[in-house]
XYZ file of C-alpha atoms in Angstrom:
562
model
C 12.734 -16.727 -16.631
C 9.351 -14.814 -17.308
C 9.785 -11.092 -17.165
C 7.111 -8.675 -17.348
C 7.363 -5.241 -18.499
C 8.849 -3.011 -15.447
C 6.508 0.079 -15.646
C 7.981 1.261 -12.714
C 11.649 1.971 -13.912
C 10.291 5.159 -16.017
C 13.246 7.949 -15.810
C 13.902 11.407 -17.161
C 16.615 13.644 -16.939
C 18.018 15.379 -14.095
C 17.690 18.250 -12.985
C 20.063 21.142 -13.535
C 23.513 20.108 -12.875
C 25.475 22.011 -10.688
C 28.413 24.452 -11.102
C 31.850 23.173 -12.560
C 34.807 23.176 -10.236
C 38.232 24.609 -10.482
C 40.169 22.303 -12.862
C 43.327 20.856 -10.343
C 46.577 20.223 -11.966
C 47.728 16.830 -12.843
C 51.638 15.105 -14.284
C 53.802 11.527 -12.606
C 56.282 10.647 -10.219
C 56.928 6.701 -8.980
C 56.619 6.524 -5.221
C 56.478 2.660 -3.054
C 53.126 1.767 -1.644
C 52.313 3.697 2.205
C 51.703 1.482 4.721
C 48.261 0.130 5.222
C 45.204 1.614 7.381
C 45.324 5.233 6.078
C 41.873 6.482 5.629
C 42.258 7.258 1.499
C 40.817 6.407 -1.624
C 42.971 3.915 -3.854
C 42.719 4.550 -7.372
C 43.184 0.845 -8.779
C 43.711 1.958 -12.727
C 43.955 -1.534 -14.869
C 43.178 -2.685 -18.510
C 44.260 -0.494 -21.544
C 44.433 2.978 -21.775
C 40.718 3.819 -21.992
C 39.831 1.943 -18.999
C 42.490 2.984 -17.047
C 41.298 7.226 -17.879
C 37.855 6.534 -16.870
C 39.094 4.734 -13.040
C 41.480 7.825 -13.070
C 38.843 10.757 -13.531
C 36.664 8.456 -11.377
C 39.381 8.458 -8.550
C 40.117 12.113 -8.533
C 36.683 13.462 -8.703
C 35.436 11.146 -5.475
C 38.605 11.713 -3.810
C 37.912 15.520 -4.044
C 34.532 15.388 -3.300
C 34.598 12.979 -0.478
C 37.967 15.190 0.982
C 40.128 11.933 0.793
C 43.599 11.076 0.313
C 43.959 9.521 -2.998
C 46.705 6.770 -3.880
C 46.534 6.076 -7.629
C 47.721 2.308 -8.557
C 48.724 2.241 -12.016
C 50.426 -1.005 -12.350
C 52.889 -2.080 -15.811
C 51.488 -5.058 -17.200
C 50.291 -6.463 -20.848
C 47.334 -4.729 -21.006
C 49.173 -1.551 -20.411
C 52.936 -1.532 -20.893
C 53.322 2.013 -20.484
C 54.302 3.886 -17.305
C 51.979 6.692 -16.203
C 54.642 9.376 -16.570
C 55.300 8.254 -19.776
C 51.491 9.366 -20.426
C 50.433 12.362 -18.404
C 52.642 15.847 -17.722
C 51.064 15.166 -14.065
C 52.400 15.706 -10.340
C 50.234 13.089 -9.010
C 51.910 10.197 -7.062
C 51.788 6.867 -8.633
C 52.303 3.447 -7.670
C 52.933 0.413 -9.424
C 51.235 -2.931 -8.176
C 49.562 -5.907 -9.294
C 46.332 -6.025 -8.511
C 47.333 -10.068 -7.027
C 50.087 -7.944 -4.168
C 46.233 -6.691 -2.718
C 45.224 -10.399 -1.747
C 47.245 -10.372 1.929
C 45.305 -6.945 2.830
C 41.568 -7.675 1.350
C 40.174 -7.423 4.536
C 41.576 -4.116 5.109
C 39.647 -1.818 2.477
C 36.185 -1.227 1.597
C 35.628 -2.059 -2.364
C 33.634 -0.267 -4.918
C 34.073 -2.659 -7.882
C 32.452 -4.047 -10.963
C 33.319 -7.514 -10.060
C 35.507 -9.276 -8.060
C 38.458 -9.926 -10.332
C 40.775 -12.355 -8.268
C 37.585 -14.428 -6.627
C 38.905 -13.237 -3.045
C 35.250 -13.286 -1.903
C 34.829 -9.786 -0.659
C 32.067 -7.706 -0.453
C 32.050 -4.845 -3.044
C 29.642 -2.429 -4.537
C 29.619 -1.540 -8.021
C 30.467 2.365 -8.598
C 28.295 2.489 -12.153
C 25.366 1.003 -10.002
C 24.620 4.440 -8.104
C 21.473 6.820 -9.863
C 22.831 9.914 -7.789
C 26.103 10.894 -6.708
C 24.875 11.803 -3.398
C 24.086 8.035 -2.994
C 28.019 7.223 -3.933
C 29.547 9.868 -1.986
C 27.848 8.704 1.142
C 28.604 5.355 0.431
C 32.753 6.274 -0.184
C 32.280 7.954 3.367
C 30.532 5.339 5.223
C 32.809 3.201 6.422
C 36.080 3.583 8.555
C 38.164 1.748 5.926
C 40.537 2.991 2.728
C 37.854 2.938 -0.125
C 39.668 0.424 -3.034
C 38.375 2.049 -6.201
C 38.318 -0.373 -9.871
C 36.085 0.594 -12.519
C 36.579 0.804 -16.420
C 33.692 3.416 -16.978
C 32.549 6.490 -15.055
C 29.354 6.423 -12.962
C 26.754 7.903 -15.017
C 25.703 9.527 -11.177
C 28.660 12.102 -11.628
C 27.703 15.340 -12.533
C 28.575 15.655 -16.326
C 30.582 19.292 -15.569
C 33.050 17.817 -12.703
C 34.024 15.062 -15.383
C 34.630 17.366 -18.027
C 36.737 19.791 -15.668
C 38.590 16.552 -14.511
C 39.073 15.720 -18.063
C 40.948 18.850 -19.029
C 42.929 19.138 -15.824
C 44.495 15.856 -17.053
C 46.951 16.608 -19.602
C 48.217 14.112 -21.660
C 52.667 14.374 -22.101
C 53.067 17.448 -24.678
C 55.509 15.611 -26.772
C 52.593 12.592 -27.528
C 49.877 16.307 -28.285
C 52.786 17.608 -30.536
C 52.890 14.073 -32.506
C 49.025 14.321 -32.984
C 48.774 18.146 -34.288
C 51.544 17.737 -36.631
C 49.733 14.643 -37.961
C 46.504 16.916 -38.255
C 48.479 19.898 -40.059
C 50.920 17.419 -42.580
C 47.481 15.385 -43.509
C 45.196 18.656 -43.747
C 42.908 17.506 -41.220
C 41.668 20.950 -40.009
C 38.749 20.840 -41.452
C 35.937 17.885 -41.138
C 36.765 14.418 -41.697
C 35.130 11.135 -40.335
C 37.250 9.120 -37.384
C 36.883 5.046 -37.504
C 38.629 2.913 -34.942
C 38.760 -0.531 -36.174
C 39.755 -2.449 -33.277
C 40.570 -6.381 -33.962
C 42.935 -8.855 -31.496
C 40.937 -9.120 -28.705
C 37.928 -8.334 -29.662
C 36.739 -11.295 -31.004
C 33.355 -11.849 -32.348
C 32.806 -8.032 -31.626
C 35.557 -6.740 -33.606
C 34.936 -4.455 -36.056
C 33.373 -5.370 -40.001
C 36.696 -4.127 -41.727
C 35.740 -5.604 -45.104
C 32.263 -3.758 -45.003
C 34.290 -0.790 -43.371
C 36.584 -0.541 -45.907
C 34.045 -0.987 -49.001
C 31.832 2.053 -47.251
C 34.778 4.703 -47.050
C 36.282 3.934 -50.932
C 32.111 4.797 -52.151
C 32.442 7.820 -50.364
C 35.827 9.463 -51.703
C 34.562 13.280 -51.321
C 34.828 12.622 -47.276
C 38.120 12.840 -45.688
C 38.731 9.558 -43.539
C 41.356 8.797 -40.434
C 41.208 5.069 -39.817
C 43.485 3.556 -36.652
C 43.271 0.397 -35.619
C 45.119 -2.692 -33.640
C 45.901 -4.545 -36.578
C 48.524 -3.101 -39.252
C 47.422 -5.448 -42.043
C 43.851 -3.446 -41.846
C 45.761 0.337 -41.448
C 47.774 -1.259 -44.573
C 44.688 -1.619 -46.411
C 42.851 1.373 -45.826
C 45.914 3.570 -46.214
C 45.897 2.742 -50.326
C 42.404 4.987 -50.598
C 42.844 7.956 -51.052
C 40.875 10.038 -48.978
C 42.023 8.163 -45.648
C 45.135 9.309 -43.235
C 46.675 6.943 -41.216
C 49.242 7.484 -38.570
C 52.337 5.542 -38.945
C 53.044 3.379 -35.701
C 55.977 2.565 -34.217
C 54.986 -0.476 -32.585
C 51.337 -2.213 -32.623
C 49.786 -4.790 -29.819
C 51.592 -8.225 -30.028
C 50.386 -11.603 -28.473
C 51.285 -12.525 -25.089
C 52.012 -16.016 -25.562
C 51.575 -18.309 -28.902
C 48.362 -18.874 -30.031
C 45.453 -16.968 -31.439
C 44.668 -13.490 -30.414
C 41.286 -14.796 -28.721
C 42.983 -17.996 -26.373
C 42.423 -18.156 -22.836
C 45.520 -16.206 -21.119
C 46.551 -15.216 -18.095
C 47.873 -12.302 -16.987
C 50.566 -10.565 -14.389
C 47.936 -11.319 -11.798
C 47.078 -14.708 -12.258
C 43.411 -13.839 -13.925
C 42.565 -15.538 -16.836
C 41.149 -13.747 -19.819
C 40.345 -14.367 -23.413
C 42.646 -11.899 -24.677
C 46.089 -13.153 -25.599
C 47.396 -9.222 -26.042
C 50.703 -7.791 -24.760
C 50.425 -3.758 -25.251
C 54.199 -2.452 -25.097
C 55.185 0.846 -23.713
C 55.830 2.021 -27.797
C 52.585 0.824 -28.707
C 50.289 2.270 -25.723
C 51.971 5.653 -26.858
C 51.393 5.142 -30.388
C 47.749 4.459 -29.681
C 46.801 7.370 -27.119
C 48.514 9.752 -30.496
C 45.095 7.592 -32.454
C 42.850 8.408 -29.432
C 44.042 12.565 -30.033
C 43.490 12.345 -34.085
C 40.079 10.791 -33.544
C 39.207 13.144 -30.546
C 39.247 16.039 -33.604
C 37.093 14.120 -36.038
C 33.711 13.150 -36.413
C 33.674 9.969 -34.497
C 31.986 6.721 -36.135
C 30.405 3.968 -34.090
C 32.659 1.182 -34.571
C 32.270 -0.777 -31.285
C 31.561 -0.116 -27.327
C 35.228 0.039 -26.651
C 36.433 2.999 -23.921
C 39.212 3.950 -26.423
C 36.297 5.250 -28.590
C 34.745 6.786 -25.434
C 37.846 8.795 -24.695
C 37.875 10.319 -28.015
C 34.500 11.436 -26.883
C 35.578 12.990 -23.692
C 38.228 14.406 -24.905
C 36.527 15.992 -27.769
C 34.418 17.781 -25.837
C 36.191 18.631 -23.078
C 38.284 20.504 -25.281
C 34.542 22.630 -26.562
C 34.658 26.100 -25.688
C 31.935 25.480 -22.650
C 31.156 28.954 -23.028
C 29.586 28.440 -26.925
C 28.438 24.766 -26.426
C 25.203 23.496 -25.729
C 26.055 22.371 -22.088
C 23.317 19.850 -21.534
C 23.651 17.930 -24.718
C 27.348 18.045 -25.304
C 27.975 16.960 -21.694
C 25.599 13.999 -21.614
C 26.958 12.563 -24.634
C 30.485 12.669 -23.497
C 30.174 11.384 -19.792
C 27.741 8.588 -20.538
C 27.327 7.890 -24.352
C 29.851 5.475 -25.738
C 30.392 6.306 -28.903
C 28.647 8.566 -31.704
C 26.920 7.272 -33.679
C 26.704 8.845 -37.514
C 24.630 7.115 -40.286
C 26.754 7.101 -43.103
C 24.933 4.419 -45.469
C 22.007 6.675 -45.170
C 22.111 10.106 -43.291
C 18.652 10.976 -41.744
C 18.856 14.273 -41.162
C 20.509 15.603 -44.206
C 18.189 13.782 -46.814
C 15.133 15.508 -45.216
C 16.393 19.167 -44.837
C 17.607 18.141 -48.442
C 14.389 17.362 -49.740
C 12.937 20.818 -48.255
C 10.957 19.537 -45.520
C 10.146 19.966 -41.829
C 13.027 19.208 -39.360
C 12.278 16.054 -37.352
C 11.144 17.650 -33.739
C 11.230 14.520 -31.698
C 12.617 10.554 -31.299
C 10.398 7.645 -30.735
C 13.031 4.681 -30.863
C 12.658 1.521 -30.433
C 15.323 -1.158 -29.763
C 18.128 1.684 -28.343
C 20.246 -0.223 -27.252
C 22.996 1.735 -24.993
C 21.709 4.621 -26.126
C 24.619 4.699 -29.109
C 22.380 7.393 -31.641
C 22.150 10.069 -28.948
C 24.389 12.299 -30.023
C 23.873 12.356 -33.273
C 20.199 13.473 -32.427
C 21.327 15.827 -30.223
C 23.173 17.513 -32.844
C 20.612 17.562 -35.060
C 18.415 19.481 -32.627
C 16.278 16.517 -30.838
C 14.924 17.859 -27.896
C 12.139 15.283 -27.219
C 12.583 11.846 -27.408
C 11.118 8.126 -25.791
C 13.921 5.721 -26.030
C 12.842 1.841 -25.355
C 15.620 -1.431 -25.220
C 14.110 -4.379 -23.462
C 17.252 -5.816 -22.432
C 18.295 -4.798 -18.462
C 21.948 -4.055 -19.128
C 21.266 -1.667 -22.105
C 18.350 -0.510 -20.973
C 20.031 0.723 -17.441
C 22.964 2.430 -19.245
C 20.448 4.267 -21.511
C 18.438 5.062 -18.475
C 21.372 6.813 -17.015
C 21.847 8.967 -20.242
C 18.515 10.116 -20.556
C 18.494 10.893 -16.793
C 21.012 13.590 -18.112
C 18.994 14.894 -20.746
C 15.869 17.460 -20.629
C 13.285 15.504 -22.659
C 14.482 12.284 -22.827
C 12.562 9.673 -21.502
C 13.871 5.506 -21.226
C 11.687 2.765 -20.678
C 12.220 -0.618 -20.757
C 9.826 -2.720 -22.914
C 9.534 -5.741 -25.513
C 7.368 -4.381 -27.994
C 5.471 -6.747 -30.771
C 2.165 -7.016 -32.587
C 0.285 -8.225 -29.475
C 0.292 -7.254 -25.766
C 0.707 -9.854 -22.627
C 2.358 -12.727 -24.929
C 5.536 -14.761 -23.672
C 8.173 -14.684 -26.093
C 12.065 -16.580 -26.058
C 14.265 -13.225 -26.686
C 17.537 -14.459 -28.405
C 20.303 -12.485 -26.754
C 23.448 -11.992 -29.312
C 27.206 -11.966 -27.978
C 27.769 -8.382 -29.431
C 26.598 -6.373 -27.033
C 23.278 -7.572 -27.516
C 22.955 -5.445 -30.419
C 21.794 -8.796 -32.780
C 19.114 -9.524 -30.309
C 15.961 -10.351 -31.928
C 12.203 -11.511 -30.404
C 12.909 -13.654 -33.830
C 15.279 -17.032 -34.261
C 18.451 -16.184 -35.944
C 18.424 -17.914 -39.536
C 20.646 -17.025 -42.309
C 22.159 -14.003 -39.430
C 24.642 -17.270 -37.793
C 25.972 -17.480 -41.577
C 26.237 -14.325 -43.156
C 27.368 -13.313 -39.841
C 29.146 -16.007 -38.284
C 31.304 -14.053 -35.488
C 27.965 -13.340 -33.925
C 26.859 -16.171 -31.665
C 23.079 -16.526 -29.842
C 24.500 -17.946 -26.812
C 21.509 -17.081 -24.490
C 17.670 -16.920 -24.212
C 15.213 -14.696 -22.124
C 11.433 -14.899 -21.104
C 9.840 -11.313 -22.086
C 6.249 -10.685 -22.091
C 5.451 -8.412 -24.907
C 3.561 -4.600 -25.209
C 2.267 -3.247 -28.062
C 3.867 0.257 -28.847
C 0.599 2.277 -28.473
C 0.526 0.315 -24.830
C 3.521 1.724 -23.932
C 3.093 5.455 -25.569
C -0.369 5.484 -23.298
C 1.357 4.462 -20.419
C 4.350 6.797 -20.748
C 1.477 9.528 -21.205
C -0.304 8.597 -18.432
C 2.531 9.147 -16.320
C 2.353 13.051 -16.912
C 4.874 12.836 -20.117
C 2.327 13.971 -22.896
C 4.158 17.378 -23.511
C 7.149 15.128 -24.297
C 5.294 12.719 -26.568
C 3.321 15.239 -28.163
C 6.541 16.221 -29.820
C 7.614 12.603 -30.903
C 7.209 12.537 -35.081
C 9.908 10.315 -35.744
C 10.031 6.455 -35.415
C 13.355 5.015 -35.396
C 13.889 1.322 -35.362
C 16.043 -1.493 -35.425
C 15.164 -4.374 -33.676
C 16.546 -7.312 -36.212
C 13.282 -7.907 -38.189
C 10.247 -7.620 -35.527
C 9.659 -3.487 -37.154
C 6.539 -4.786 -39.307
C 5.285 -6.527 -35.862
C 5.860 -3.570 -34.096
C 4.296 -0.826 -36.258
C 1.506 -3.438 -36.585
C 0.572 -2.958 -32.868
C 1.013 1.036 -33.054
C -1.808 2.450 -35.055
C -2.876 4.914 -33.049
C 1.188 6.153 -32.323
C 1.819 6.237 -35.915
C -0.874 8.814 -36.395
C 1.871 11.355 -35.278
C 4.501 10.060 -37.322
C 5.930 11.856 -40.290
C 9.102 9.675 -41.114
C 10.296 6.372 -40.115
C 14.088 5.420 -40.262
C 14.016 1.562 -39.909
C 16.316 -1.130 -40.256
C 15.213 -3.310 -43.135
C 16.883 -6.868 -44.533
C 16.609 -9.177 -47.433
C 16.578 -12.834 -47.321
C 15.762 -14.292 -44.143
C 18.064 -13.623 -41.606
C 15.607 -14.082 -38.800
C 12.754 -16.650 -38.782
C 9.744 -15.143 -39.938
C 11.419 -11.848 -40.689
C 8.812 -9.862 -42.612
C 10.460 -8.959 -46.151
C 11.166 -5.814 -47.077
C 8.301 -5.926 -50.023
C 5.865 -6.558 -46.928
C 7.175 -3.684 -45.172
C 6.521 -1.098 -48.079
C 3.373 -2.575 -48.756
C 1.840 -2.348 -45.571
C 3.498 1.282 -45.523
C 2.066 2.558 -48.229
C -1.932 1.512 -47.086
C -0.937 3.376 -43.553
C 0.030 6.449 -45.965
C 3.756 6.204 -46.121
C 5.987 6.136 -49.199
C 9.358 4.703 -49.348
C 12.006 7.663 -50.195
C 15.958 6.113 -49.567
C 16.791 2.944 -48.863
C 20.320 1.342 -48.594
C 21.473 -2.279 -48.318
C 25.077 -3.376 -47.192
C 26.965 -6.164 -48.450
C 24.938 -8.421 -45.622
C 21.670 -7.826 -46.658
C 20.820 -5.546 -44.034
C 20.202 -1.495 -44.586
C 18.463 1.332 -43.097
C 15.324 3.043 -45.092
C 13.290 6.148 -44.390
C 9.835 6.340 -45.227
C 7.527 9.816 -45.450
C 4.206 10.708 -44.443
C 2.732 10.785 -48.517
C 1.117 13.900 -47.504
C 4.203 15.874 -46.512
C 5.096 15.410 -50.330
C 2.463 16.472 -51.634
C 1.162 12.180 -52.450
């Protein structure tokens, strides 16, 4: 498949969002299933806790908005053994089905859906695939039929302040808060410490790097740490350092059947999924305690999960919205997945250390879901150009920057050379190994990442795309843009080769760097500071992990004084 570079799909931020709501109340009460036609809006909540909050807030703020009935389905299974009263202090009627007791009455509901789970052949629309809200509302009030809701994330479309005012309307059972803040105060966790969730079982090849985890928090023992995860041989381990906190569990996820964690299972409904996991009442509770501690702490990209996500939400729904930055801090929390925080080498605080300018603005390439943004936005980015030439990322990080003054996406493959065909090898986590470049020494070193598909992209050079993007009436934006951040698995020299004229602008450059050969023709880190230093760049940090890949910032010579 031959793909050519989409100059069309261009997007900045909204416009100014509009007022938040009255916060509703919220708590649980069983009830059996109404009889069919009612004109409502079924809230089908499924999965583990995380995705079952999103389809929730989803469910209450179109029901609202669209003046609809809504029926929330929160069925007990072994992806989420606890009962929705034994969650939420909510008055909301709940009822407990299988998603398989729908099948006899599929024709009578319209579906807004990711996918259809049980192959029933329906018609559905995707709720995350809407750019404005306007579009989903009239499309939840089009037809004559009960609207079947089931999505694990919230439309981007929704206006940031109606999730955040959903999110604190919800109120999770006092005596699971109580559990959490008593944690905080007996670990003295008031002040800042760094969150990880280090989720295993069923995630596979995308579960978290404990080992390299665990070796990066016991170098840094002047930060305070709280570490949850899945797995109790990993809390185990990280609980004998001394500046980590775990929370003592009562019960952790078990496997459904015998086997490995990873074996093709299926579930209450008859679906089959490679996830062999069986969350029990105890151990759902247990977890959404976790999801509180981290929601107070300064959240480190682990994964994509939606438990990390929560945190998020939660975290800043809980902001005084009167003292926050509104924009920012609601962006990040209704359409960023995780924060991100560089700990192996922290941007930011080496250059206000060293006495220099603040960074004013972000030219990144390879960004992915967008998984840095708040850590820029913290840091006071206002201005930024954010490329990922992947569609899936790219449309997720299209949908946070249409949320953010100043932020511009745009999808593009960017190289050396301009108009040439190249085989894109598209990694299994997330896509975050994907390289223009054939994995090498990568399937070894990291051997839970697999390259099980190829793409057709035609390449741009960067200075193509900056002209373009400036062209398009976004120079005031660009003009701004001082910083190149990269990481896009060993194609930086190629692309800072076709980007003289951009990196005329740039001051520092935060790049992914490796040793070895990871990649096929990966340029090696020697060839990247050489070529640096004739373009009038000198290397300041640099920092290698135990897999040969690292992050490095390099300074305009001049700035120092070279």
């Amino acid at each position: 498949m031959k793909i050519s570079l989409p100059w069309g799909r261009l997007f900045r931020s909204a416009d100014a969002m509009p007022a938040e709501p009255s916060a509703a109340s919220a708590s649980s009460v069983a009830a059996p299933a109404p009889a069919i036609p009612v004109r409502r809006l079924v809230c089908y909540c499924d999965g583990g806790f995380g995705n079952r909050f999103n389809a929730l807030v989803t469910g209450l703020i179109l029901a609202r908005r669209a003046d609809l009935p809504l029926e929330v389905v929160w069925p007990v299974n072994n992806w989420c053994g606890a009962r929705f009263g034994e969650l939420f202090d909510s008055p909301l009627t709940v009822i407990e089905r299988e998603l398989a007791s729908f099948v006899a009455e599929k024709g009578e509901y319209q579906y807004l859906m990711t996918e259809d789970h049980l192959q029933q052949g329906v018609s559905f629309r995707s709720p995350l695939g809407f750019e404005q809200e306007s579009e989903l509302l009239a499309c939840v009030s089009g037809d004559d039929k009960p609207v079947f809701l089931y999505t694990p994330l919230i439309p981007a479309c929704l206006p940031p302040d109606e999730v955040l005012a959903q999110v604190r309307a919800l109120q999770i059972r006092p005596e699971i808060q109580r559990r959490a803040e008593a944690f905080l105060v007996a670990k003295g966790l008031q002040g800042e410490f760094f969150g990880l969730q280090i989720r295993k079982t069923d995630f596979g090849a995308n579960a978290a790097d404990d080992e390299n985890l665990f070796n990066l928090v016991k170098s840094l023992p002047d930060r305070r740490f709280f570490v949850c995860s899945d797995d109790a041989g990993v809390e185990q381990r990280f609980a004998s350092l001394a500046n980590v906190a775990v929370h003592a569990k009562q019960a952790y996820v078990e496997k459904l059947n015998p086997g490995d964690w990873m074996d093709p299972t299926q579930d209450c409904s008859g679906r089959i999924y490679h996830g062999n996991i069986n969350r029990s009442a105890a151990s759902v509770i247990d977890a959404v305690v976790d999801l509180l501690i981290l929601s107070h702490s300064k959240v480190v990209r682990t994964s994509g999960s939606t438990f990390l996500s929560t945190a998020l939400l939660l975290q800043v729904a809980r902001t005084d919205v009167a003292t926050a930055p509104v924009v920012p801090q609601a962006a990040a929390a209704s359409v960023v997945p995780v924060q991100a925080y560089k700990m192996s080498l922290p941007l930011f605080d080496t250059i206000r250390a060293l006495g220099l300018p603040a960074p004013a603005g972000i030219l990144q390439v390879g960004a992915s879901y967008g998984q840095e943004m708040q850590y820029f936005l913290e840091n006071g980015i206002r201005a930024g150009l954010f490329i990922e030439p992947l569609a899936e990322p790219f449309a997720h990080l299209a949908s946070v920057c249409r949320q953010i003054p100043g932020y511009i996406a745009m999808q593009a493959l960017c190289a050396d050379t301009s108009g040439q065909t190249h085989t894109f090898h598209v990694a299994s986590n997330g896509g975050m190994s994907s390289s223009i470049l054939k994995p090498a020494q990568h399937l070894q070193v990291f051997d839970y990442v697999k390259f099980p598909d190829t793409v057709e992209l035609v390449s741009h050079t960067l200075d193509e795309v900056m002209k373009f993007v400036r062209e398009s009436g976004h120079g005031e934006t660009l003009d701004k843009l001082d910083t190149l951040y990269m990481d896009t698995q060993g194609a930086e020299l190629r692309i800072m080769v076709g980007a003289p004229h951009t990196l005329r602008q740039i001051n520092y450059i935060f790049t992914e760097v490796m040793r070895g050969e990871l990649y096929e023709k990966q340029a090696s880190f020697q060839s990247v500071c050489a070529w640096l230093d004739v373009m009038g760049f000198t290397l300041n940090n640099v920092y290698f992990g135990p897999g040969h890949t690292g992050d490095a910032l390099f300074i305009r010579k001049s700035l120092l004084g070279l």
